[in-house]
Short mmCIF file of C-alpha atoms in Angstrom, two decimals:
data_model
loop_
_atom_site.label_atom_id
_atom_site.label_comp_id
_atom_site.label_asym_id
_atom_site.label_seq_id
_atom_site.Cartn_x
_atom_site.Cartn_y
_atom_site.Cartn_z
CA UNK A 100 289.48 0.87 102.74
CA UNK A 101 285.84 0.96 101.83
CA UNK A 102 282.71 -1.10 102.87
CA UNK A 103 281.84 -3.89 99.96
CA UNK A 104 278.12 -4.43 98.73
CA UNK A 105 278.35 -8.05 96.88
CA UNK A 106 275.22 -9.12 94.90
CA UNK A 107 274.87 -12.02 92.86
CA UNK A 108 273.52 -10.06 90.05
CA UNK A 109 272.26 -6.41 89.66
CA UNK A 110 269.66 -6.64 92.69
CA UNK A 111 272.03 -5.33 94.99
CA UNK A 112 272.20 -2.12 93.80
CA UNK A 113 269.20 -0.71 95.24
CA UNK A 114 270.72 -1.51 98.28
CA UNK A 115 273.82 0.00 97.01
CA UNK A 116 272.31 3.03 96.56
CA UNK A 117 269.89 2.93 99.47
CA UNK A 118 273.57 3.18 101.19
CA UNK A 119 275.13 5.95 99.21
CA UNK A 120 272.07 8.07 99.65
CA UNK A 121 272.07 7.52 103.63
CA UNK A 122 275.91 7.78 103.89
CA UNK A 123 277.22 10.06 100.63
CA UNK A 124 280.64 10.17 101.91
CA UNK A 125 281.10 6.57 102.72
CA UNK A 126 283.60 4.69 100.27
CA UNK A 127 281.86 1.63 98.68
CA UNK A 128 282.59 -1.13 96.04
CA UNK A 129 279.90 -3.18 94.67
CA UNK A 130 281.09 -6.32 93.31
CA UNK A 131 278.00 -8.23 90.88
CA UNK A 132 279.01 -11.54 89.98
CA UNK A 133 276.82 -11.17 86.92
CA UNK A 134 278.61 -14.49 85.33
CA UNK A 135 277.15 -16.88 87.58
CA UNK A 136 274.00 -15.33 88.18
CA UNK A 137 271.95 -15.89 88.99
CA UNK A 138 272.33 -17.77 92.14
CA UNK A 139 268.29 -18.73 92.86
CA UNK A 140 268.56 -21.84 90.98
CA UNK A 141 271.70 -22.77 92.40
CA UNK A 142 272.46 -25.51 95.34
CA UNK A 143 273.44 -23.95 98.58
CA UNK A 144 277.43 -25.72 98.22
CA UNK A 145 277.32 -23.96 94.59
CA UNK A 146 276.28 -20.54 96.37
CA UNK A 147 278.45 -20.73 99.23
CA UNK A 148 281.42 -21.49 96.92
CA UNK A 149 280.74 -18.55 95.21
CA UNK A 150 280.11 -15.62 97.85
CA UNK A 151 283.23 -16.83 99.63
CA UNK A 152 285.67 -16.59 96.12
CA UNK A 153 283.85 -13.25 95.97
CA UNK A 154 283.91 -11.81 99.60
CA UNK A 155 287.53 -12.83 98.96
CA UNK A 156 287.92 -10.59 96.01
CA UNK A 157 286.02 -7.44 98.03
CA UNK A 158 288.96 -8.23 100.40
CA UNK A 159 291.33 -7.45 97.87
CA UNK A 160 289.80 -4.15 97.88
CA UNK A 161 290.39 -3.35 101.13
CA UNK A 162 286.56 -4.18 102.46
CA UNK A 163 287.13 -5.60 105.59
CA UNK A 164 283.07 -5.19 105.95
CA UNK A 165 281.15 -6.66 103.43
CA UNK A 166 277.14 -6.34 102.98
CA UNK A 167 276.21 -9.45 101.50
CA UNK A 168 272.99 -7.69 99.66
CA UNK A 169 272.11 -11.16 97.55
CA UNK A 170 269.13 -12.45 100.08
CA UNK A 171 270.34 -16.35 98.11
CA UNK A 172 273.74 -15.72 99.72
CA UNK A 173 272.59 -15.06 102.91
CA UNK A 174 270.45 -17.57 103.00
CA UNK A 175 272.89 -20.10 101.77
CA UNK A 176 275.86 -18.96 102.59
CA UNK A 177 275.91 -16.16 105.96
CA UNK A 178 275.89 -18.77 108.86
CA UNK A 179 278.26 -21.26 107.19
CA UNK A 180 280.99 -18.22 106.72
CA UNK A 181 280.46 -16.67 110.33
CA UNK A 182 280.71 -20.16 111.97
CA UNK A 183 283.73 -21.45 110.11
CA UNK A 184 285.55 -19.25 107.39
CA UNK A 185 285.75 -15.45 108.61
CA UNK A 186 289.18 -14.63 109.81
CA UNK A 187 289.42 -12.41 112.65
CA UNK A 188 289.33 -8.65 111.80
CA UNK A 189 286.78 -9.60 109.29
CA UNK A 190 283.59 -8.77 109.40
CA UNK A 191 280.11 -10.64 106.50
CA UNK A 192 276.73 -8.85 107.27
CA UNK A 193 273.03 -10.34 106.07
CA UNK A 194 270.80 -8.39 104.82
CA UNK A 195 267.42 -10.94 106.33
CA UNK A 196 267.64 -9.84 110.42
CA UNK A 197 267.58 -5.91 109.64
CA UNK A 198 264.19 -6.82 107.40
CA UNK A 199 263.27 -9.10 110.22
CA UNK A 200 263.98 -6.38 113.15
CA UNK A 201 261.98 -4.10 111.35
CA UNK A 202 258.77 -6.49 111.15
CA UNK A 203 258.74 -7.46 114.82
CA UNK A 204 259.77 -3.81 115.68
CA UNK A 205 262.25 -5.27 117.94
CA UNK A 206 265.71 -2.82 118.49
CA UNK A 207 269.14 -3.60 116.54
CA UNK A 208 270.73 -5.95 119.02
CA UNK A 209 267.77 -7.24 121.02
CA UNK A 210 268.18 -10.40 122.02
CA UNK A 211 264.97 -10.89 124.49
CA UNK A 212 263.61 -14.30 124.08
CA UNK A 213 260.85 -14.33 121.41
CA UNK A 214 257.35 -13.37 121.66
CA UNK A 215 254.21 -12.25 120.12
CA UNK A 216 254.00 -9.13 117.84
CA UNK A 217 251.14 -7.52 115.86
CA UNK A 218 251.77 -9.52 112.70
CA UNK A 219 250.71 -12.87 112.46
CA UNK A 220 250.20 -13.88 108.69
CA UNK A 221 253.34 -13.30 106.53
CA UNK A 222 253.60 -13.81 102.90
CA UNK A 223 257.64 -14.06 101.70
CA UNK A 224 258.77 -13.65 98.21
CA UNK A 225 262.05 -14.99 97.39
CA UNK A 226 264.30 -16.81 94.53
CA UNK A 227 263.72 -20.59 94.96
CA UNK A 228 267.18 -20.64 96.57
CA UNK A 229 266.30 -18.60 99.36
CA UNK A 230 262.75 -20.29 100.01
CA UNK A 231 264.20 -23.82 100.20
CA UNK A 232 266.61 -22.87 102.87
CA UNK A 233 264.04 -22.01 105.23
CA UNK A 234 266.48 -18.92 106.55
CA UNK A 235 264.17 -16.42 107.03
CA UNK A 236 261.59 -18.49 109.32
CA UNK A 237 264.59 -19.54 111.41
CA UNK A 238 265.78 -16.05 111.37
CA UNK A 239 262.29 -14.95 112.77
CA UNK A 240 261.62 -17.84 115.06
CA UNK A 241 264.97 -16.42 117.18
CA UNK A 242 262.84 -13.13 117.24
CA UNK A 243 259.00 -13.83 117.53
CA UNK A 244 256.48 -16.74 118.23
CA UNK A 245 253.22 -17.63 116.60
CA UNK A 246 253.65 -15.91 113.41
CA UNK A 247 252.92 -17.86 110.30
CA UNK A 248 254.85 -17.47 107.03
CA UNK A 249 253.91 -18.18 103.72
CA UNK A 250 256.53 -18.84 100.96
CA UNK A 251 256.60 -18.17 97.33
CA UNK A 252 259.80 -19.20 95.24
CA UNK A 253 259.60 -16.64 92.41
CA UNK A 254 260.84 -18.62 90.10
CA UNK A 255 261.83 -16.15 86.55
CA UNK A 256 261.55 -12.89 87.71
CA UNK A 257 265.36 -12.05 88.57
CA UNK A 258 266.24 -13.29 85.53
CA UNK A 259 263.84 -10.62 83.68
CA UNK A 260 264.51 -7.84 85.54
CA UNK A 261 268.58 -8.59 84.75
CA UNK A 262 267.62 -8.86 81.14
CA UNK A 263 265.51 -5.33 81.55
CA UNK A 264 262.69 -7.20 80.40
CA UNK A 265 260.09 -5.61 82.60
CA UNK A 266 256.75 -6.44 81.05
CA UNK A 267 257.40 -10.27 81.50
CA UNK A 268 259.00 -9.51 85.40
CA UNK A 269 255.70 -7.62 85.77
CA UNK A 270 253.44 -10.55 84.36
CA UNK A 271 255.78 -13.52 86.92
CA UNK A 272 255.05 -11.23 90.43
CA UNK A 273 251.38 -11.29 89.48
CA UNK A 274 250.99 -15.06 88.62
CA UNK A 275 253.61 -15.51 91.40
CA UNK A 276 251.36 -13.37 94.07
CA UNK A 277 248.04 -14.99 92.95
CA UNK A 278 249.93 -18.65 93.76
CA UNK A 279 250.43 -17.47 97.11
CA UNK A 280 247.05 -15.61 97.57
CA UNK A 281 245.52 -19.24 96.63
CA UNK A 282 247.51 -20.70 100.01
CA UNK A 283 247.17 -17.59 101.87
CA UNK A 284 244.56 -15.41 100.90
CA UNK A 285 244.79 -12.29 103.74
CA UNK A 286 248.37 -11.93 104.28
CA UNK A 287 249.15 -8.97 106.76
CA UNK A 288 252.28 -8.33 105.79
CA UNK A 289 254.70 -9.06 102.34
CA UNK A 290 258.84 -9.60 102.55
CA UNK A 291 259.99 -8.64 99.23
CA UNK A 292 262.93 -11.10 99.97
CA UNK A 293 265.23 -10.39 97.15
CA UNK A 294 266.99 -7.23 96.24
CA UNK A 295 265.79 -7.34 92.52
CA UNK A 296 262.60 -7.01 93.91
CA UNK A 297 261.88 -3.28 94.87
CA UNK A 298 261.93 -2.52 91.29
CA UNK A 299 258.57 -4.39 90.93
CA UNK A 300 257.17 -3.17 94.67
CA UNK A 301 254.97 -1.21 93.18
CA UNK A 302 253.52 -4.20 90.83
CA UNK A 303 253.90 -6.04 94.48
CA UNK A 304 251.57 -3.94 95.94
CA UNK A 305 249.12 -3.60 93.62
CA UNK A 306 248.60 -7.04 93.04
CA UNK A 307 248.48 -7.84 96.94
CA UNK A 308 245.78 -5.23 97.01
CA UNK A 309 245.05 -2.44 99.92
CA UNK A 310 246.04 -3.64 103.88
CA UNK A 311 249.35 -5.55 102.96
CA UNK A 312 252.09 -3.70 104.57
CA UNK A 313 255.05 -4.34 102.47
CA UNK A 314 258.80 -4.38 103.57
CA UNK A 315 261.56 -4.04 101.11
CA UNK A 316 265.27 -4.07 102.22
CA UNK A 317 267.07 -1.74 100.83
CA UNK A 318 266.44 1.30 103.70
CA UNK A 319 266.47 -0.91 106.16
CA UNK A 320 269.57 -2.16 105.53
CA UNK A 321 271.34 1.21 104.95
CA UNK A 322 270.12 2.25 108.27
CA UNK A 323 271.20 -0.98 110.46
CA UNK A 324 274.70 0.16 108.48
CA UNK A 325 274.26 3.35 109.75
CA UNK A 326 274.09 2.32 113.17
CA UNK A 327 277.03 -0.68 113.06
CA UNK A 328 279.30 1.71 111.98
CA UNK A 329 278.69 3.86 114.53
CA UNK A 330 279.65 1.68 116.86
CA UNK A 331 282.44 0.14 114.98
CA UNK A 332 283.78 2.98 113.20
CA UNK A 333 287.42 1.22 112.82
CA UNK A 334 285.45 -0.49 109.46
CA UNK A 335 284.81 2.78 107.71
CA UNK A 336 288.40 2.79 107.07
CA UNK A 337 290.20 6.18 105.03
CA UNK A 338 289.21 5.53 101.61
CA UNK A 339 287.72 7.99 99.38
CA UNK A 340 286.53 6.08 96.28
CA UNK A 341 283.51 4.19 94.61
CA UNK A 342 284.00 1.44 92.32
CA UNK A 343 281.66 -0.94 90.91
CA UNK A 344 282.99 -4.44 89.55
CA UNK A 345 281.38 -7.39 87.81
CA UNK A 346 282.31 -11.05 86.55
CA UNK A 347 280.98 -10.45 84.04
CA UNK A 348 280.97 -8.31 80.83
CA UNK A 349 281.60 -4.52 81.83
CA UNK A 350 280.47 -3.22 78.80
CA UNK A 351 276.59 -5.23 79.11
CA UNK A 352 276.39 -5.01 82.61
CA UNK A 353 276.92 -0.82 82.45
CA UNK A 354 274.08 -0.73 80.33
CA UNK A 355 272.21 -3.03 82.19
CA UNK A 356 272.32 -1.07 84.88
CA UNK A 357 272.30 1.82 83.53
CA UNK A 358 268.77 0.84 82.53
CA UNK A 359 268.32 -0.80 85.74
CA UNK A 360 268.36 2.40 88.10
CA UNK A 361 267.63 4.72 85.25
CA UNK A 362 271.08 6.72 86.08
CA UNK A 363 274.10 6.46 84.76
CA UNK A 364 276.78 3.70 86.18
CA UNK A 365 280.49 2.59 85.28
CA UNK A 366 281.79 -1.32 86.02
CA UNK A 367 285.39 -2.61 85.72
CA UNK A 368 285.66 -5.89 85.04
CA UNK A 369 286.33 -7.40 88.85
#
């Protein structure tokens, strides 16, 4: 048995690896359902369709825990599946309330009532998916009052980065942060609300200028992991082996991200 990572596309993998690097001797299988991706563009019965078919197939694995690393899926899909389709013994984690914990610097598991924290103007970055479904503000309004969130559908820039096309990903966060800046000009803090998106951070960050703390998922997320599995060890399970699957073509998306994460990487076709 091993803990799944599922991502619509390649994004997950930083989170993947964010894991691995946290936890080397942790089993994982990373399952990119690179033919339908990507999911952004998608409606939200289209998305949920398709993380259930492929939590289903990280079953088949043996995952029993699976880290749904595609922001669009948990968005779309998390609540739906935890209300109504996990069986028992199964366990679908988000990837939002770690990101969420971390900017109200409220402890894993604190369920207080909400109040005020230090940030109050938030600028969110996400596919168009993932904005419409208004998850994240409902996510944070469970967690913290009077804080005001600005959203920006990216639209474009997953699809670069998956076709390694980085000058044109580069050019869409800059027009993409300059549409928000127009709405909100001093954010105080930036959610890089996508997976594909710490690859462009630094582009991010540059074009949000000095003062803008930025939070990107992919530590965050490792470590809330960290500490679920400490207190549920019976999900670690005995395996011993890494695998990395796609829907896709194995042959394109190995050298996709290959280039990608600038390291060498194997899929089987899933």
């Amino acid at each position: 048995m091993a803990v799944g990572v599922f991502d619509s596309g390649l994004g997950g993998l930083t989170v993947h690896q964010a894991i691995a690097r946290r936890m080397p001797d942790l089993p994982l299988v990373y399952l990119g359902d690179n033919a339908h991706a990507p999911y952004g563009v998608r409606t939200a019965d289209n998305i949920y369709d398709l993380t259930c078919r492929a939590v289903e197939r990280l079953w088949d694995e043996g995952c029993d825990l699976v880290i749904l690393a595609c922001n669009t899926a948990s968005a779309a899909a998390l609540r739906r599946m935890q209300e109504n389709w996990l069986p028992p013994g199964k366990r679908v984690l988000g990837v939002f309330v770690p990101l969420i914990e971390a900017m109200t610097e409220r402890q894993w598991g604190d369920n207080s009532p909400p109040r005020e924290v230090a940030v109050r103007h938030v600028a969110l970055f996400a596919t168009p998916a993932t904005v419409a479904s208004r998850a994240f503000q409902r996510e944070l309004a469970f967690r913290a009052i009077g804080v005001d969130v600005e959203a920006q559908p990216c639209g474009g820039v997953v699809d670069a980065i998956e076709d390694g096309d980085e000058m044109l990903a580069e050019a869409l966060v800059r027009s993409h942060v300059e549409a928000l800046k127009r709405r909100m000009p001093h954010p105080e803090a930036a959610i890089l609300g996508c997976t594909h998106y710490p690859l462009m951070e630094q582009i991010f960050r540059e074009a949000l200028g000095e003062g803008v703390r930025v939070f990107s998922q992919a530590d965050l997320v490792a470590e809330s992991l960290e500490d679920y599995l400490h207190r549920r060890p019976e999900f670690i399970g005995p395996g011993t082996s890494s695998r990395f699957l796609t829907t896709g073509d194995p042959a394109r998306v190995t050298a996709k991200a290959t280039q990608f994460l600038r390291q060498p990487i194997q899929f089987e076709s899933a």
